Amino acid sequence: MEIGTGTGTLSTRMADQAGYLVTVEIDPHMATFATEELDEFENVTLLNYDALRNKNNFRPEMIETIKEKMAEIGTDHFKLAANLPYNVATPIISNLLRTDITPKSMTVTIQKELAERIIASPGTKDYSALSVWIQSQCRCELVRILPPSVFWPAPKVHSAILHIEVEPERRAAIPDLEFFHEFNRSLFFHRRKFLRSVLQSSFKGKLEKAEVDQVMEQGGLNPSARAENFSVDEILAMTELFRQKLAEKDA
């Protein structure tokens, strides 16, 4: 899978090696040019539309095409390899982990600052909900930093090649991915606020303040800590404490 076909230069190289290539290009002029480059390949489908329906969801037709082509060649996995458009790189990487056809890996060229956010460690300025979401399910490796001079036209920022390997066991160990996704986002929504205040706001209307305090005490959570102080595993454990509390209350 490739998002951002461009002129098809990377596409032709991948088509030589892939069982099948689904590549997506939003620009109709670029798509026309790439179609000519890819015309000789029978194992390529070029889709000319926006890969995203909105910032939180992929276009359903694209997902269905990937499923169809996987079935046709008899494989149970796919990989994303792309020079991602910088303005949609975050939702593409993040949302692929929310679909029902999780990629085996993602090898992407993205803005250097985004790569640093994805691989960031707890306690650093770049550590965020995105860091936790991806690291909770994947192993990430910063392969190379690329200066603007290697691109045409040259961007105003440095880029990075990032390899993300999805770890099925870690992903499967998260009981409710969607709950974790929303809980994790809420933790970092006001990242400078103390944990107790953030959690009380997050569960307003669902849990009483005393119930939030009870769960925090049960988990040994410091009310004055901030989300950025917790490791990925600690946030996963925190998520499960609150998920179970809500389940008990709804039972």
Short mmCIF file of C-alpha atoms in Angstrom, two decimals:
data_model
loop_
_atom_site.label_atom_id
_atom_site.label_comp_id
_atom_site.label_asym_id
_atom_site.label_seq_id
_atom_site.Cartn_x
_atom_site.Cartn_y
_atom_site.Cartn_z
CA MET A 1 0.00 0.00 0.00
CA GLU A 2 1.24 3.46 -0.93
CA ILE A 3 -0.42 6.78 -0.15
CA GLY A 4 0.90 9.68 -2.20
CA THR A 5 1.77 8.09 -5.55
CA GLY A 6 3.21 11.27 -7.00
CA THR A 7 4.85 10.56 -10.36
CA GLY A 8 5.04 6.84 -9.59
CA THR A 9 8.80 6.58 -9.11
CA LEU A 10 8.58 4.64 -5.83
CA SER A 11 5.49 2.79 -7.07
CA THR A 12 7.32 1.17 -9.99
CA ARG A 13 10.08 -0.10 -7.70
CA MET A 14 7.57 -1.58 -5.29
CA ALA A 15 5.49 -3.12 -8.07
CA ASP A 16 8.55 -5.14 -9.11
CA GLN A 17 8.69 -6.75 -5.66
CA ALA A 18 5.18 -6.71 -4.23
CA GLY A 19 2.55 -9.38 -4.70
CA TYR A 20 0.19 -6.49 -5.36
CA LEU A 21 0.38 -2.72 -4.99
CA VAL A 22 -2.54 -0.45 -4.14
CA THR A 23 -1.42 3.15 -4.50
CA VAL A 24 -3.49 6.27 -3.84
CA GLU A 25 -3.03 9.75 -5.32
CA ILE A 26 -5.36 12.68 -4.69
CA ASP A 27 -4.08 14.94 -7.50
CA PRO A 28 -5.68 14.04 -10.87
CA HIS A 29 -2.75 15.39 -12.90
CA MET A 30 -0.23 13.36 -10.90
CA ALA A 31 -2.46 10.31 -11.15
CA THR A 32 -2.55 10.63 -14.95
CA PHE A 33 1.24 10.84 -15.10
CA ALA A 34 1.66 7.89 -12.70
CA THR A 35 -0.83 5.78 -14.68
CA GLU A 36 1.46 6.02 -17.69
CA GLU A 37 4.44 4.95 -15.58
CA LEU A 38 2.56 2.01 -14.09
CA ASP A 39 0.74 0.89 -17.22
CA GLU A 40 3.05 -2.10 -17.80
CA PHE A 41 2.31 -3.60 -14.36
CA GLU A 42 -0.66 -5.93 -13.97
CA ASN A 43 -0.28 -6.07 -10.19
CA VAL A 44 -1.04 -2.39 -9.52
CA THR A 45 -4.27 -0.53 -8.77
CA LEU A 46 -4.02 3.27 -8.70
CA LEU A 47 -6.85 5.03 -6.89
CA ASN A 48 -7.38 8.71 -7.67
CA TYR A 49 -8.99 10.21 -4.59
CA ASP A 50 -8.27 11.31 -1.02
CA ALA A 51 -7.31 8.32 1.12
CA LEU A 52 -9.06 9.94 4.09
CA ARG A 53 -12.82 10.42 4.37
CA ASN A 54 -12.13 12.74 7.30
CA LYS A 55 -9.32 13.16 9.82
CA ASN A 56 -10.43 10.11 11.82
CA ASN A 57 -11.43 7.68 9.08
CA PHE A 58 -10.15 6.28 5.82
CA ARG A 59 -12.21 6.27 2.68
CA PRO A 60 -14.13 2.95 2.83
CA GLU A 61 -13.55 2.20 -0.87
CA MET A 62 -9.79 2.22 -0.31
CA ILE A 63 -9.99 -0.24 2.60
CA GLU A 64 -12.27 -2.50 0.55
CA THR A 65 -9.83 -2.44 -2.38
CA ILE A 66 -6.98 -3.52 -0.12
CA LYS A 67 -9.08 -6.36 1.29
CA GLU A 68 -10.06 -7.49 -2.22
CA LYS A 69 -6.48 -7.54 -3.49
CA MET A 70 -5.24 -9.37 -0.40
CA ALA A 71 -7.88 -12.02 -1.00
CA GLU A 72 -7.02 -12.25 -4.70
CA ILE A 73 -3.35 -13.03 -4.10
CA GLY A 74 -4.00 -15.13 -1.01
CA THR A 75 -2.21 -13.12 1.66
CA ASP A 76 -3.29 -12.14 5.15
CA HIS A 77 -1.11 -9.05 5.49
CA PHE A 78 -0.05 -5.84 3.80
CA LYS A 79 2.61 -3.18 4.36
CA LEU A 80 2.48 0.57 4.00
CA ALA A 81 5.52 2.03 2.21
CA ALA A 82 5.18 5.68 1.28
CA ASN A 83 6.56 9.17 1.11
CA LEU A 84 3.56 10.47 3.00
CA PRO A 85 2.13 13.92 2.32
CA TYR A 86 3.16 15.86 5.44
CA ASN A 87 -0.30 17.34 6.05
CA VAL A 88 -1.96 13.91 6.43
CA ALA A 89 0.89 11.80 7.81
CA THR A 90 -0.38 11.79 11.40
CA PRO A 91 -3.96 10.63 10.69
CA ILE A 92 -2.76 8.03 8.19
CA ILE A 93 -0.27 6.40 10.57
CA SER A 94 -2.54 6.66 13.61
CA ASN A 95 -5.76 5.55 11.92
CA LEU A 96 -4.21 2.50 10.26
CA LEU A 97 -3.95 1.08 13.77
CA ARG A 98 -7.72 1.54 14.18
CA THR A 99 -8.82 -0.37 11.09
CA ASP A 100 -9.77 -4.04 10.91
CA ILE A 101 -6.85 -4.72 8.54
CA THR A 102 -3.82 -3.68 10.54
CA PRO A 103 -0.62 -3.39 8.47
CA LYS A 104 2.29 -5.68 9.19
CA SER A 105 4.58 -2.65 9.02
CA MET A 106 4.72 1.00 7.99
CA THR A 107 7.89 2.39 6.41
CA VAL A 108 7.32 6.06 5.76
CA THR A 109 9.09 9.29 4.95
CA ILE A 110 7.59 11.99 7.16
CA GLN A 111 8.55 15.31 8.71
CA LYS A 112 11.41 14.89 11.19
CA GLU A 113 9.43 16.53 13.99
CA LEU A 114 6.63 14.01 13.60
CA ALA A 115 9.06 11.09 13.68
CA GLU A 116 10.51 12.49 16.91
CA ARG A 117 7.03 12.71 18.44
CA ILE A 118 6.28 9.10 17.55
CA ILE A 119 9.46 7.70 19.13
CA ALA A 120 9.55 10.13 22.09
CA SER A 121 10.20 8.93 25.66
CA PRO A 122 8.18 9.80 28.80
CA GLY A 123 9.08 13.12 30.37
CA THR A 124 10.17 14.76 27.12
CA LYS A 125 8.45 17.64 25.34
CA ASP A 126 7.67 15.45 22.30
CA TYR A 127 5.99 12.66 24.31
CA SER A 128 2.30 12.74 23.46
CA ALA A 129 -0.85 10.71 22.95
CA LEU A 130 0.50 9.79 19.51
CA SER A 131 3.72 8.43 21.05
CA VAL A 132 1.75 6.26 23.47
CA TRP A 133 -0.78 5.05 20.89
CA ILE A 134 1.85 3.85 18.44
CA GLN A 135 4.43 2.55 20.93
CA SER A 136 1.72 0.57 22.75
CA GLN A 137 1.33 -1.63 19.67
CA CYS A 138 4.49 -1.22 17.62
CA ARG A 139 8.26 -1.19 17.58
CA CYS A 140 9.59 1.98 15.99
CA GLU A 141 12.97 2.66 14.41
CA LEU A 142 14.26 5.97 13.09
CA VAL A 143 16.12 4.79 9.99
CA ARG A 144 17.53 8.01 8.58
CA ILE A 145 17.30 11.80 8.68
CA LEU A 146 16.92 13.43 5.27
CA PRO A 147 17.91 17.06 4.51
CA PRO A 148 15.67 19.23 2.29
CA SER A 149 18.27 19.02 -0.50
CA VAL A 150 17.39 15.38 -1.34
CA PHE A 151 13.87 16.38 -2.45
CA TRP A 152 12.51 18.27 -5.41
CA PRO A 153 11.05 20.70 -4.83
CA ALA A 154 12.97 21.09 -1.56
CA PRO A 155 10.77 21.43 1.56
CA LYS A 156 11.60 23.89 4.31
CA VAL A 157 12.02 21.16 6.91
CA HIS A 158 14.12 18.06 7.50
CA SER A 159 12.47 14.69 6.94
CA ALA A 160 12.95 11.22 8.38
CA ILE A 161 12.44 7.64 7.30
CA LEU A 162 10.62 5.83 10.09
CA HIS A 163 10.02 2.07 10.21
CA ILE A 164 7.10 0.94 12.36
CA GLU A 165 6.71 -2.79 12.97
CA VAL A 166 3.33 -3.81 14.37
CA GLU A 167 3.59 -6.33 17.22
CA PRO A 168 0.38 -8.44 17.15
CA GLU A 169 0.89 -9.82 20.67
CA ARG A 170 1.08 -6.37 22.24
CA ARG A 171 -1.88 -5.16 20.22
CA ALA A 172 -3.96 -8.21 21.18
CA ALA A 173 -3.13 -7.63 24.87
CA ILE A 174 -5.12 -4.36 24.87
CA PRO A 175 -8.67 -5.39 25.86
CA ASP A 176 -10.49 -2.49 24.20
CA LEU A 177 -8.49 -0.57 21.59
CA GLU A 178 -11.11 2.10 21.01
CA PHE A 179 -11.51 2.81 24.72
CA PHE A 180 -7.73 3.02 25.06
CA HIS A 181 -7.50 5.36 22.07
CA GLU A 182 -10.03 7.79 23.55
CA PHE A 183 -8.68 7.53 27.12
CA ASN A 184 -5.13 8.15 25.93
CA ARG A 185 -6.18 11.22 23.91
CA SER A 186 -8.06 12.66 26.89
CA LEU A 187 -5.01 12.25 29.14
CA PHE A 188 -2.90 14.49 26.93
CA PHE A 189 -5.62 16.96 25.92
CA HIS A 190 -4.51 19.30 28.72
CA ARG A 191 -1.03 17.90 29.21
CA ARG A 192 0.07 20.47 31.80
CA LYS A 193 -2.87 19.80 34.12
CA PHE A 194 -2.50 17.47 37.09
CA LEU A 195 -3.68 13.90 36.61
CA ARG A 196 -6.57 14.10 39.09
CA SER A 197 -8.05 17.12 37.34
CA VAL A 198 -7.64 15.56 33.89
CA LEU A 199 -9.30 12.29 34.95
CA GLN A 200 -12.19 14.02 36.67
CA SER A 201 -12.85 16.04 33.51
CA SER A 202 -12.53 12.97 31.29
CA PHE A 203 -15.09 10.96 33.25
CA LYS A 204 -17.49 13.78 34.08
CA GLY A 205 -21.00 12.40 33.95
CA LYS A 206 -19.69 8.81 34.08
CA LEU A 207 -17.85 8.63 37.41
CA GLU A 208 -18.16 10.69 40.57
CA LYS A 209 -15.06 12.51 41.81
CA ALA A 210 -14.86 10.12 44.75
CA GLU A 211 -14.93 7.17 42.35
CA VAL A 212 -12.09 8.66 40.30
CA ASP A 213 -10.10 9.11 43.52
CA GLN A 214 -10.85 5.51 44.49
CA VAL A 215 -9.48 4.16 41.21
CA MET A 216 -6.41 6.38 41.47
CA GLU A 217 -5.73 5.15 44.99
CA GLN A 218 -6.23 1.55 43.85
CA GLY A 219 -3.65 2.02 41.11
CA GLY A 220 -1.22 3.97 43.26
CA LEU A 221 -1.52 6.97 40.93
CA ASN A 222 -0.07 10.29 42.05
CA PRO A 223 -2.84 12.93 41.74
CA SER A 224 -0.23 15.64 41.12
CA ALA A 225 1.55 13.81 38.30
CA ARG A 226 1.05 14.71 34.67
CA ALA A 227 0.31 12.42 31.73
CA GLU A 228 3.76 12.96 30.26
CA ASN A 229 5.33 11.39 33.37
CA PHE A 230 3.82 7.95 32.75
CA SER A 231 5.33 5.21 30.59
CA VAL A 232 3.33 3.48 27.87
CA ASP A 233 2.81 0.41 30.05
CA GLU A 234 1.70 2.55 32.99
CA ILE A 235 -0.87 4.32 30.81
CA LEU A 236 -2.12 0.96 29.55
CA ALA A 237 -2.53 -0.23 33.13
CA MET A 238 -4.29 3.02 34.07
CA THR A 239 -6.65 2.62 31.13
CA GLU A 240 -7.64 -0.85 32.23
CA LEU A 241 -8.35 0.27 35.81
CA PHE A 242 -10.84 2.87 34.59
CA ARG A 243 -12.32 0.60 31.92
CA GLN A 244 -13.05 -2.04 34.58
CA LYS A 245 -14.51 0.57 36.92
CA LEU A 246 -16.92 1.75 34.24
CA ALA A 247 -17.83 -1.86 33.40
CA GLU A 248 -18.62 -2.55 37.07
CA LYS A 249 -20.79 0.52 37.28
CA ASP A 250 -22.72 -0.40 34.13
CA ALA A 251 -23.23 -4.02 35.21
#
